[in-house]
Amino acid sequence: MTQKTDPRRHIKVLPSDLRNQIAAGEVVERPASVVKELVENSIDAGATHVDITIEEGGQTLIQVRDNGHGIPQDELEMAVTRHATSKVASLEELMSIGSYGFRGEALPSIASVSTFTITSAPAPKVANTPADAFFIKVEHGNIASQGPAALHQGTVVEIRDLFANIPARLKFLKTKNTETKRCQEMLSRLALARPDVGFTFTNNGREVWRFPTNQTLRDRLATLWPPAITDSLLPLNHTREGYTIRGLAGHPQKAQPRADRMLFWVNGRSVNDRLLMRAVRDGYRGRLLSKEYPQIALFLEMQPELVDANVHPAKNEVRFQDENSVYLVVRKGIERALDDLTVLEQVEAGTDPFTASPSAHAPAATQASMNLDSPPPKPAGFWGAADDHGVINRNPNTEPTGYETEVVRTASTATMQSSDMVQSSGMDENNDVSLNFSPSTDQEPVPYTPVLELEEQGTVPAEQADLSITPPTEAYSEETHAAAMAETSAAEYYEPQGHAEAEPESQNVSVGDLTYLGQLADTYLIIRQRNQKLILLDQHAVHERILFERIKRDASQGHSQLLALPMNLTLHPSEAHRLQEMWGDLEKIGFSLATSGETEVRVKGIPTALETAEAKGFLREILSGQISSMEDLWAMMSCKSAIKAGQKLTSDEAAGLIAQWLTTPDRTYCPHGRPAVLQFTIDDLEKMFKRKG
Ligand code: ADP
Ligand code: MG
């Protein structure tokens, strides 16, 4: 195809409607962006109440009505036809802008791609006199009509037939459902940022939600998220070097497989930002599995000069001048909130915070790649993730024996001393490498990372693999330790002699070439493979894997047990919505369900593998979005019914478990991705004992 080259055209100022259409390309991508611009204008106008109505995904109608200060008649035309704003008069002002809008391009842009009517009644100058209301109607950028109108106070903007004159843009819209969802999501973000302002949202004539004025963030989240999540939100509040975060964060046990409940605002504007996302996940590290995401509503406040909110007018992107500070205030704020949680739970459980799990933190190795000059994190707790998922139920009455894994730390190399770690951090006071978790000795424990190899996966994530041991020597040093170890075989050394607690039964039983030696901490099965390997099984993880495979196999049959008395569950609107999505899957695994009203479900039958109470809790978790796939579902069912950690097993039971485990596919990991087995070859042991380099 040949192209005809025109002679050069003269430079011309673009006609204003074309200019507006071009600007619209940036500002008005889809109905949700229109909703955003209009509601932000209402908030900027000091409205205490905003009503939003859309129809057909916003394509046929978007209407925003507020009780703000309105626009005087003589400014109305300018507001909708030209780049005009009442919000900035100078460049300095632009730098420290406190309102949402400032470019004055939203209204003319929207008006250039729709049929647009604005009616406004400014607050009367003399009190108790009726306001004068006026309207302007603009069709695709051209004023169609204007005149007096009837309106009490505030502004109503009505957009009909969005993009009707731009078929190309129309083509890019998704289904009406999707566009509606985006509008709703946009509105929730605005409503969460301003709980003082009342909002209603009506879709196709049906009120979707109503937020009264003067609520709290917690109130608002309780309307948007199910109670299973909002019941246990943790407050965030942290300031560091001029940066402040506040908000609410989900309990680690309520984590979910999707990141769709991670919401961020910077100086009041909703943003999607990867740095913030990463900082949050790093704050949770050790408490979540790699596939899990927490819920969070996080508000970051900083000096406006330190953030460029103008990267893209509609895309919620920001650019931070000092990414490192942003990262740190967020991560530390989260860590702090979660530390409070740890202390709280220990107090509730009556456990000693020292012998119980130290709170889990990021392994150094994963941090190094961050390129944010972030300090080495606190050590990862061996128990961290497991505890937080309720997998390990340690007996709080068990005395520490002095032989137990009491000190847990991570270092990227076994030779790295903790003092090095502190120095290399060069960071602030909060970043100490937790020297406080070894109550019985003043000595610093030796950071220690065993080199493990798992059959299938190669290396184990550090946070799951590290364990270090504080031997009961009075004056402990690495040298005396090494000397002691040279004299004594490992088995003798770790034999808990004179240990007061009743010993677990330790009759040796063989399963194939495995010899079961006994149970440790009522949780780990100790196994010797011929004379070549030491194997540790996590009884819960192993059983979980066995059940998972079984449930997966049986799932296709959808066995159901009918309940004598059907249960009625009342649903939160978000749960009711989710139920519709999951209905088919739930029936496949044996739930028999019937609707009874919009916010109730009748459960007539449950999967055979579950007890009634379990099935109920289980349904709640599915409906709250903590589970999103069949795999998750099975993993959860197997977790619920698996032998718990902290449960004594007889040798026969242990052997039975081992035998079943041997015939199970994918047996080295539990369904959540935690290792079910640790294996040490003689070679590994020699390295760990430093008999070999
Ligand atoms: P910006 O918000 O960037 O100033 P807009 O095009 O969104 O630009 O709006 C233009 C102007 O119209 C605003 O500066 C404001 O003075 C006025 N305006 C728009 N919407 C409202 C409203 N709902 N209430 C009062 N004034 C409004
Ligand atoms: Mg605006």
XYZ file of C-alpha atoms and ligand atoms in Angstrom:
721
model
C 0.000 0.000 0.000
C 1.402 3.391 -0.934
C 0.869 6.463 1.099
C 0.176 9.793 -0.425
C 2.419 12.457 1.051
C 0.553 15.667 1.586
C 2.346 18.962 1.308
C 3.258 20.353 4.711
C 0.311 21.719 6.626
C 0.326 25.006 8.449
C 0.620 25.045 12.172
C -2.783 25.744 13.577
C -4.236 25.936 16.993
C -6.467 22.949 17.376
C -10.135 23.700 17.574
C -11.148 23.452 21.209
C -13.446 20.458 20.757
C -10.638 18.477 19.200
C -8.249 19.568 21.918
C -10.738 18.373 24.467
C -11.156 15.062 22.758
C -7.424 14.546 22.833
C -7.317 15.402 26.520
C -10.218 13.031 26.996
C -7.992 10.278 25.690
C -5.879 10.740 28.771
C -8.448 11.496 31.397
C -11.512 9.593 30.325
C -10.640 6.076 29.496
C -13.816 4.394 30.601
C -16.913 4.986 32.720
C -14.981 4.410 35.937
C -12.648 7.295 35.128
C -15.628 9.573 34.563
C -17.056 8.522 37.899
C -13.732 9.240 39.536
C -13.400 12.735 38.084
C -16.943 13.700 38.970
C -16.869 12.395 42.515
C -13.506 14.025 43.131
C -14.978 17.314 41.968
C -17.827 16.864 44.419
C -15.432 16.193 47.262
C -13.312 19.170 46.233
C -16.480 21.259 46.395
C -16.846 20.368 50.059
C -19.797 18.031 49.624
C -20.791 15.994 52.667
C -22.986 13.740 50.608
C -22.627 12.366 47.074
C -25.095 10.156 45.209
C -23.831 8.204 42.236
C -26.081 6.480 39.735
C -25.022 4.476 36.715
C -26.870 2.470 34.121
C -25.637 -0.171 31.702
C -22.100 -0.101 33.018
C -22.057 3.690 32.800
C -22.493 3.646 29.070
C -26.002 5.045 28.953
C -25.959 7.057 32.187
C -23.595 8.321 34.844
C -25.066 10.783 37.276
C -23.314 12.377 40.243
C -25.252 14.606 42.603
C -23.637 16.444 45.491
C -24.422 19.039 48.149
C -21.187 20.966 47.695
C -20.709 24.694 47.192
C -21.766 24.630 43.554
C -20.657 26.775 40.603
C -21.880 30.327 40.027
C -23.764 30.863 36.799
C -21.083 33.049 35.222
C -18.434 30.344 35.657
C -20.492 27.428 34.518
C -19.755 27.737 30.837
C -16.052 28.087 31.367
C -15.948 25.046 33.637
C -17.327 22.780 30.951
C -15.828 24.095 27.753
C -12.301 25.264 28.387
C -9.342 24.106 30.380
C -10.333 26.067 33.393
C -9.948 25.358 37.037
C -10.733 27.183 40.220
C -8.154 25.138 42.052
C -4.716 26.531 41.141
C -3.655 30.027 40.387
C 0.108 29.641 40.468
C 2.838 27.130 39.948
C 3.722 27.107 43.631
C 0.173 26.166 44.375
C 0.355 23.369 41.863
C 3.280 21.884 43.736
C 1.429 21.621 47.007
C -1.994 20.878 45.727
C -4.449 19.660 48.321
C -7.430 19.001 46.113
C -7.964 16.158 43.703
C -8.408 18.166 40.532
C -6.117 20.869 39.251
C -5.857 20.691 35.502
C -9.316 21.817 34.653
C -9.588 19.330 31.871
C -11.953 16.707 33.202
C -15.286 18.374 32.581
C -14.527 19.673 29.064
C -12.989 16.322 28.174
C -15.986 14.358 29.354
C -18.343 16.827 27.711
C -16.530 16.349 24.409
C -17.260 12.620 24.306
C -20.818 12.474 25.633
C -24.064 14.258 26.091
C -23.317 16.206 29.193
C -25.549 18.237 31.480
C -24.382 20.093 34.529
C -26.828 21.791 36.862
C -25.525 23.781 39.753
C -26.937 25.803 42.602
C -24.182 27.686 44.384
C -24.593 28.379 48.058
C -26.634 31.585 48.253
C -24.688 34.719 49.149
C -27.379 35.855 51.538
C -28.387 33.258 54.061
C -31.910 31.803 53.853
C -32.513 33.013 50.339
C -33.170 30.377 47.703
C -30.215 29.535 45.490
C -30.269 30.374 41.822
C -29.739 27.212 39.845
C -28.566 27.023 36.252
C -27.815 24.273 33.797
C -25.725 23.822 30.688
C -26.136 20.979 28.267
C -23.175 20.114 26.040
C -23.335 17.625 23.176
C -20.019 16.266 22.030
C -18.256 19.448 23.023
C -20.828 21.933 21.748
C -23.203 23.798 23.995
C -26.698 22.653 23.112
C -28.744 24.603 25.606
C -28.548 26.457 28.907
C -30.788 28.300 31.319
C -32.291 28.376 34.769
C -33.012 25.125 36.542
C -34.551 23.832 39.728
C -32.074 22.549 42.270
C -31.813 23.144 45.965
C -28.083 23.312 46.579
C -25.078 21.632 45.088
C -24.334 20.211 41.676
C -25.694 17.449 39.487
C -23.656 16.213 36.559
C -25.334 13.846 34.161
C -23.529 12.035 31.396
C -25.464 10.137 28.763
C -24.226 8.003 25.907
C -20.577 8.146 26.766
C -18.297 7.745 23.725
C -21.269 7.601 21.371
C -19.291 9.867 19.033
C -16.069 7.887 19.362
C -16.759 4.341 18.182
C -13.096 3.384 18.587
C -13.277 4.111 22.293
C -16.580 2.344 22.622
C -15.037 -0.772 21.161
C -12.468 -0.880 23.936
C -15.029 -1.062 26.696
C -15.456 -4.406 28.366
C -18.792 -5.990 29.164
C -21.298 -3.913 31.086
C -20.728 -6.079 34.134
C -17.022 -5.446 34.068
C -17.441 -1.717 33.605
C -19.939 -1.639 36.450
C -17.497 -3.493 38.645
C -14.787 -0.985 37.828
C -17.038 1.919 38.682
C -17.936 0.267 41.930
C -14.318 -0.422 42.763
C -13.346 3.151 41.986
C -16.131 4.396 44.198
C -15.161 2.150 47.072
C -11.681 3.587 46.972
C -13.051 7.096 47.100
C -15.473 6.198 49.867
C -12.739 4.557 51.924
C -10.509 7.588 51.587
C -13.263 9.870 52.847
C -15.328 8.073 55.473
C -16.551 11.486 56.622
C -18.435 11.975 53.347
C -21.675 10.079 52.765
C -22.155 8.156 49.514
C -24.785 6.095 47.823
C -24.251 4.012 44.738
C -27.151 2.948 42.559
C -26.763 0.635 39.603
C -29.590 0.062 37.119
C -32.097 1.388 39.597
C -30.899 -0.767 42.487
C -29.058 0.712 45.443
C -25.805 -1.214 45.756
C -24.579 0.460 48.908
C -25.160 3.417 51.137
C -22.490 4.948 53.336
C -23.724 7.434 55.905
C -21.630 10.517 56.633
C -19.065 10.543 59.425
C -18.166 6.897 59.467
C -14.790 5.373 60.194
C -12.577 3.407 57.854
C -13.491 0.311 59.807
C -17.210 0.957 59.281
C -16.677 1.324 55.574
C -14.601 -1.785 55.225
C -17.239 -3.720 57.126
C -19.683 -2.823 54.378
C -17.340 -3.813 51.592
C -15.570 -6.857 53.002
C -17.052 -9.885 54.730
C -17.040 -10.147 58.509
C -14.598 -13.057 58.416
C -12.008 -10.498 57.380
C -13.140 -7.311 59.064
C -13.526 -9.026 62.446
C -9.800 -9.108 62.914
C -8.309 -6.095 61.165
C -5.229 -4.649 62.809
C -4.692 -0.913 63.092
C -1.680 0.570 61.329
C -0.015 3.645 62.676
C 3.601 4.404 62.089
C 5.661 7.481 61.429
C 9.205 7.562 60.293
C 11.245 10.446 58.992
C 8.304 12.534 57.923
C 6.384 9.647 56.382
C 3.280 8.346 58.095
C 1.127 5.347 57.441
C -2.238 4.625 58.916
C -5.053 2.291 58.051
C -6.086 -1.274 58.692
C -4.400 -4.526 57.849
C -5.778 -8.051 57.640
C -4.840 -10.757 60.085
C -2.250 -13.068 58.525
C -4.541 -16.040 59.074
C -7.103 -14.406 56.836
C -4.792 -14.064 53.877
C -6.242 -14.798 50.478
C -4.973 -16.043 47.139
C -5.691 -12.800 45.294
C -4.284 -9.334 45.794
C -7.624 -7.675 45.183
C -8.002 -6.435 48.724
C -4.741 -4.532 48.838
C -5.647 -0.862 48.648
C -3.312 2.096 48.828
C -3.678 5.828 49.018
C -0.943 8.407 48.877
C -1.908 11.758 50.353
C -5.510 10.754 49.997
C -5.351 9.626 46.375
C -5.935 6.036 45.503
C -2.874 4.549 43.813
C -1.746 1.240 42.453
C 1.868 0.958 43.276
C 4.192 -1.994 43.192
C 6.613 -0.572 45.680
C 3.891 -0.255 48.297
C 2.628 -3.704 47.488
C 6.053 -5.193 47.926
C 6.704 -3.324 51.140
C 3.479 -4.698 52.584
C 4.202 -8.234 51.565
C 7.700 -7.943 52.975
C 6.184 -6.709 56.220
C 4.096 -9.876 56.322
C 6.916 -12.120 55.245
C 7.216 -15.297 57.191
C 3.553 -15.141 58.067
C 2.160 -15.726 54.634
C 2.763 -18.387 52.084
C 4.157 -17.319 48.777
C 0.771 -17.507 47.094
C -1.064 -15.531 49.738
C -1.920 -11.852 49.897
C -3.081 -9.924 52.915
C -5.959 -7.491 52.972
C -4.925 -3.939 53.575
C -6.232 -0.397 53.385
C -3.133 1.726 53.767
C -2.904 5.504 53.743
C 0.523 6.975 53.238
C 1.018 10.630 54.034
C 4.076 12.644 53.124
C 5.091 16.096 52.041
C 3.419 16.711 48.688
C 6.719 17.810 47.147
C 8.095 14.317 47.647
C 5.617 12.610 45.387
C 4.696 13.232 41.792
C 1.027 12.423 41.453
C 0.919 13.691 37.947
C 2.660 10.873 36.134
C -0.534 9.904 34.421
C -3.685 11.841 35.174
C -6.016 8.876 35.273
C -3.922 5.815 35.928
C -3.384 6.201 39.678
C 0.348 6.132 39.296
C 2.749 8.029 41.475
C 6.474 8.524 41.549
C 8.229 8.782 44.878
C 11.329 10.848 45.270
C 12.683 8.654 48.028
C 11.546 5.106 47.456
C 13.634 3.776 50.264
C 11.879 5.841 52.914
C 8.507 4.899 51.522
C 9.422 1.238 51.542
C 10.709 1.357 55.085
C 7.843 3.226 56.670
C 5.401 0.781 55.156
C 7.281 -2.398 55.931
C 8.068 -1.359 59.455
C 4.571 -0.127 60.078
C 3.251 -3.524 59.082
C 5.852 -5.387 61.093
C 4.985 -3.341 64.118
C 1.274 -4.007 63.785
C 1.977 -7.702 63.421
C 4.388 -7.727 66.349
C 1.637 -6.335 68.519
C -0.460 -9.193 67.308
C 2.193 -11.724 68.244
C 2.466 -10.363 71.753
C -1.282 -10.255 72.081
C -1.696 -13.827 71.001
C 1.036 -15.018 73.282
C -0.572 -13.304 76.211
C -3.870 -14.879 75.300
C -2.340 -18.289 74.880
C -0.361 -17.929 78.078
C 2.862 -18.674 76.278
C 6.191 -17.157 76.996
C 7.119 -14.878 74.119
C 10.643 -16.215 74.224
C 9.956 -19.870 73.899
C 7.067 -19.329 71.572
C 7.758 -18.393 68.030
C 9.779 -15.297 67.536
C 7.889 -13.230 65.049
C 8.842 -14.124 61.592
C 10.668 -11.836 59.270
C 12.248 -11.802 55.932
C 15.261 -13.901 55.213
C 18.321 -11.881 54.385
C 18.921 -13.541 51.076
C 15.643 -12.477 49.554
C 16.131 -8.960 50.812
C 19.446 -8.452 49.154
C 17.867 -8.324 45.750
C 15.721 -5.419 46.706
C 18.043 -2.637 45.708
C 16.484 -0.267 48.156
C 19.354 -0.216 50.553
C 17.037 -1.859 52.925
C 18.679 -3.332 55.945
C 18.928 -7.030 56.574
C 15.675 -7.978 58.114
C 15.046 -9.657 61.375
C 15.453 -13.390 61.289
C 12.760 -15.622 60.008
C 10.955 -17.735 62.533
C 10.966 -21.359 61.801
C 7.483 -21.557 63.167
C 6.292 -18.317 61.734
C 4.154 -19.250 58.811
C 3.040 -22.498 60.309
C 1.919 -20.895 63.522
C 0.023 -18.219 61.820
C -1.889 -20.754 59.904
C -2.800 -22.582 63.015
C -0.907 -25.587 61.842
C 1.335 -25.992 64.798
C -0.450 -26.185 68.085
C 2.288 -26.291 70.587
C 1.452 -27.102 74.107
C 1.951 -23.917 76.081
C 2.651 -25.899 79.223
C 5.636 -27.668 77.808
C 8.776 -26.534 79.554
C 11.603 -25.518 77.311
C 14.153 -28.265 77.566
C 17.158 -26.324 76.508
C 17.535 -28.751 73.658
C 14.766 -27.390 71.618
C 15.090 -25.127 68.694
C 14.855 -22.024 70.655
C 16.887 -19.592 68.713
C 16.058 -19.105 65.164
C 17.902 -16.954 62.799
C 18.672 -16.625 59.205
C 21.757 -15.472 57.491
C 22.614 -15.780 53.890
C 25.807 -17.590 54.725
C 26.658 -19.760 57.626
C 29.783 -17.779 58.350
C 28.080 -14.455 58.675
C 28.149 -13.235 62.234
C 25.265 -11.358 63.653
C 27.495 -8.407 64.407
C 28.231 -8.212 60.719
C 24.575 -8.175 60.058
C 24.024 -5.284 62.369
C 26.842 -3.325 60.864
C 25.980 -4.017 57.332
C 22.487 -2.831 57.964
C 23.583 0.670 58.814
C 19.948 1.406 59.327
C 17.767 2.712 62.039
C 17.046 1.578 65.530
C 14.144 -0.605 64.613
C 16.279 -2.689 62.478
C 18.257 -4.503 65.061
C 18.661 -8.089 64.211
C 16.572 -9.212 67.133
C 19.099 -10.018 69.745
C 16.390 -10.537 72.268
C 15.153 -13.993 71.672
C 17.642 -16.023 73.594
C 16.635 -15.461 77.170
C 18.760 -18.137 78.775
C 22.135 -16.859 77.744
C 23.919 -13.622 77.109
C 25.784 -15.248 74.331
C 24.952 -14.504 70.824
C 23.748 -17.496 68.977
C 25.576 -18.470 65.874
C 23.685 -17.791 62.702
C 23.376 -21.019 61.009
C 21.807 -22.199 57.836
C 21.911 -25.849 57.083
C 22.336 -26.705 53.471
C 19.490 -28.951 52.606
C 18.421 -30.563 49.488
C 14.995 -31.799 48.874
C 14.419 -34.441 46.330
C 12.275 -32.456 43.997
C 12.679 -28.828 44.661
C 16.386 -28.337 45.001
C 16.645 -25.763 47.715
C 14.283 -24.976 50.464
C 13.227 -21.400 51.038
C 15.387 -20.125 53.844
C 12.537 -19.192 56.097
C 11.328 -22.742 56.085
C 14.635 -24.445 56.365
C 16.695 -22.600 58.876
C 17.076 -23.841 62.341
C 19.782 -23.232 64.773
C 20.460 -24.657 68.089
C 21.567 -23.185 71.332
C 23.413 -25.862 73.206
C 23.112 -25.746 76.968
C 26.750 -24.849 77.537
C 27.342 -22.107 80.050
C 29.956 -20.131 78.235
C 29.224 -20.908 74.723
C 31.454 -20.064 71.850
C 31.774 -21.450 68.451
C 35.125 -23.020 69.255
C 34.011 -24.832 72.369
C 30.989 -25.934 70.472
C 33.093 -27.282 67.655
C 35.394 -29.004 70.123
C 32.511 -30.558 71.938
C 31.032 -31.746 68.722
C 34.252 -33.388 67.643
C 34.165 -35.539 70.758
C 30.581 -36.516 70.724
C 28.399 -38.049 68.137
C 25.437 -35.954 67.245
C 23.005 -38.550 68.456
C 24.519 -38.649 71.928
C 24.830 -34.957 72.128
C 21.222 -34.221 71.398
C 19.851 -37.065 73.454
C 17.814 -35.167 75.998
C 19.223 -36.871 79.077
C 17.471 -36.379 82.351
C 14.613 -34.740 80.587
C 11.714 -34.646 83.022
C 8.897 -34.894 80.549
C 7.579 -38.302 79.651
C 9.434 -39.515 76.623
C 7.486 -40.277 73.531
C 7.270 -43.916 72.725
C 10.275 -44.757 70.626
C 9.991 -48.352 69.584
C 11.659 -48.709 66.255
C 9.326 -49.762 63.488
C 10.354 -50.310 59.902
C 8.506 -49.370 56.773
C 10.441 -50.547 53.759
C 13.948 -49.238 54.160
C 12.822 -46.563 56.580
C 13.148 -47.056 60.299
C 10.913 -44.933 62.448
C 12.868 -43.806 65.492
C 10.352 -41.682 67.330
C 8.428 -38.477 67.543
C 9.897 -35.120 68.476
C 7.802 -32.384 70.055
C 4.731 -34.470 69.229
C 5.090 -33.067 65.759
C 8.054 -34.441 63.868
C 8.628 -38.041 62.962
C 12.277 -38.998 63.063
C 13.259 -41.578 60.506
C 16.478 -43.226 59.471
C 16.836 -44.432 55.924
C 19.192 -47.367 55.923
C 22.414 -46.037 57.309
C 22.442 -43.103 54.965
C 19.913 -40.489 55.725
C 18.152 -38.746 58.534
C 14.609 -37.845 57.601
C 12.262 -35.602 59.508
C 8.600 -35.571 58.637
C 6.172 -32.918 59.728
C 3.232 -35.123 60.678
C 0.630 -32.521 59.917
C 2.078 -31.565 56.553
C 2.468 -35.206 55.579
C -1.054 -36.132 56.553
C -2.360 -33.064 54.828
C -0.699 -34.126 51.624
C -2.098 -37.641 51.916
C -5.621 -36.341 52.477
C -5.264 -33.748 49.774
C -4.479 -36.365 47.168
C -7.335 -38.515 48.408
C -9.841 -35.677 48.382
C -8.677 -34.610 44.970
C -9.261 -38.131 43.720
C -12.690 -38.415 45.295
C -13.749 -34.877 44.500
C -15.002 -35.700 41.064
C -17.588 -37.974 42.647
C -18.997 -35.147 44.781
C -20.117 -37.368 47.658
C -22.514 -35.503 49.859
C -24.082 -36.236 53.206
C -27.531 -34.818 53.641
C -28.107 -32.860 56.809
C -31.077 -33.881 58.923
C -31.578 -30.218 59.691
C -30.548 -27.965 56.828
C -28.524 -24.944 57.956
C -29.465 -21.426 56.951
C -26.591 -19.024 56.644
C -27.144 -15.303 56.474
C -24.769 -13.728 54.020
C -22.966 -10.432 53.843
C -23.582 -8.881 50.390
C -20.001 -9.600 49.375
C -20.485 -13.226 50.414
C -23.720 -13.546 48.480
C -21.950 -12.303 45.396
C -19.155 -14.782 45.837
C -21.561 -17.638 46.394
C -22.914 -17.142 42.901
C -19.407 -17.495 41.492
C -18.525 -20.573 43.534
C -21.853 -22.385 43.385
C -20.829 -24.933 40.791
C -17.542 -25.766 42.457
C -19.192 -26.137 45.828
C -21.699 -28.611 44.460
C -18.910 -30.554 42.817
C -17.243 -31.208 46.135
C -20.417 -32.294 47.846
C -22.243 -29.225 49.074
C -25.935 -29.248 48.360
C -27.215 -25.695 48.383
C -30.419 -23.800 47.815
C -31.009 -20.084 47.787
C -33.444 -18.658 50.235
C -33.647 -14.958 49.623
C -30.911 -12.710 48.338
C -28.791 -12.770 51.447
C -29.377 -16.265 52.697
C -28.330 -19.694 51.632
C -29.751 -22.999 52.762
C -27.187 -25.750 53.135
C -28.882 -29.117 52.667
C -25.868 -31.343 52.280
C -22.149 -31.165 52.982
C -19.077 -33.073 51.750
C -18.712 -36.421 53.481
C -15.216 -35.532 54.620
C -16.424 -32.714 56.866
C -18.294 -32.367 60.137
C -21.243 -29.984 60.131
C -19.472 -27.273 62.104
C -16.383 -27.619 59.945
C -18.435 -27.366 56.805
C -19.966 -24.152 58.028
C -16.630 -22.515 58.873
C -15.324 -23.743 55.605
C -18.153 -22.167 53.618
C -17.540 -18.869 55.352
C -13.912 -18.903 54.345
C -14.754 -19.673 50.761
C -17.292 -16.887 50.659
C -14.931 -14.369 52.180
C -12.552 -14.893 49.293
C -9.881 -16.634 51.313
C -10.178 -19.542 48.954
C -10.522 -19.117 45.250
C -9.837 -22.366 43.470
C -10.759 -26.006 43.785
C -7.157 -26.718 44.715
C -7.381 -24.249 47.576
C -10.611 -25.845 48.579
C -9.114 -29.307 48.742
C -6.047 -28.003 50.527
C -8.275 -26.470 53.113
C -10.379 -29.559 53.555
C -7.291 -31.653 54.023
C -5.800 -29.177 56.450
C -8.975 -29.227 58.527
C -9.026 -32.962 58.866
C -5.309 -33.728 59.089
C -3.581 -34.838 62.267
C -2.467 -31.737 64.083
C 1.007 -30.921 65.173
C 1.394 -31.468 68.879
C -0.531 -34.700 68.813
C 1.127 -37.819 70.191
C 1.266 -40.747 67.819
C 1.916 -44.358 68.701
C 4.625 -46.099 66.714
C 1.958 -47.942 64.783
C 0.149 -44.781 63.898
C 3.382 -43.172 62.836
C 4.310 -46.178 60.737
C 0.858 -46.123 59.155
C 1.294 -42.513 58.265
C 4.728 -43.141 56.809
C 3.446 -46.030 54.731
C 0.609 -43.975 53.295
C 2.936 -41.096 52.684
C 5.260 -43.309 50.661
C 2.515 -44.039 48.168
C 1.391 -40.439 47.831
C 2.338 -38.335 44.837
C 4.092 -34.975 45.377
C 4.938 -35.994 48.867
C 7.739 -33.601 49.716
C 5.484 -30.597 50.147
C 2.211 -30.033 51.910
C -0.609 -28.677 49.757
C 0.195 -25.139 50.920
C 3.735 -25.437 49.655
C 5.454 -25.944 52.981
C 7.976 -28.744 53.073
C 6.611 -31.929 54.568
C 10.012 -33.503 54.836
C 13.563 -32.507 55.619
C 16.323 -34.871 54.663
C 19.910 -34.883 55.743
C 22.418 -37.096 54.024
C 25.617 -38.015 55.792
C 27.252 -35.502 53.543
C 24.888 -32.758 54.703
C 25.551 -33.646 58.296
C 29.276 -33.541 57.814
C 29.019 -30.121 56.304
C 26.801 -28.887 59.066
C 29.175 -30.193 61.678
C 32.011 -28.624 59.754
C 33.795 -31.887 59.402
C 33.917 -31.048 55.761
C 34.092 -27.749 53.903
P -10.431 20.530 37.994
O -11.173 19.651 38.935
O -9.149 19.939 37.569
O -10.333 21.939 38.457
P -12.639 19.989 36.274
O -12.749 20.053 34.808
O -12.841 18.681 36.914
O -11.234 20.584 36.636
O -13.625 21.066 36.877
C -13.533 22.397 36.487
C -14.011 23.348 37.560
O -15.418 23.207 37.719
C -13.462 23.073 38.932
O -12.249 23.728 39.137
C -14.545 23.587 39.853
O -14.379 24.950 40.094
C -15.798 23.402 39.056
N -16.545 22.189 39.460
C -16.572 21.009 38.822
N -17.389 20.127 39.444
C -17.898 20.780 40.520
C -18.805 20.418 41.579
N -19.346 19.207 41.645
N -19.098 21.374 42.494
C -18.553 22.603 42.431
N -17.684 22.988 41.465
C -17.358 22.097 40.520
Mg -11.782 17.755 38.530
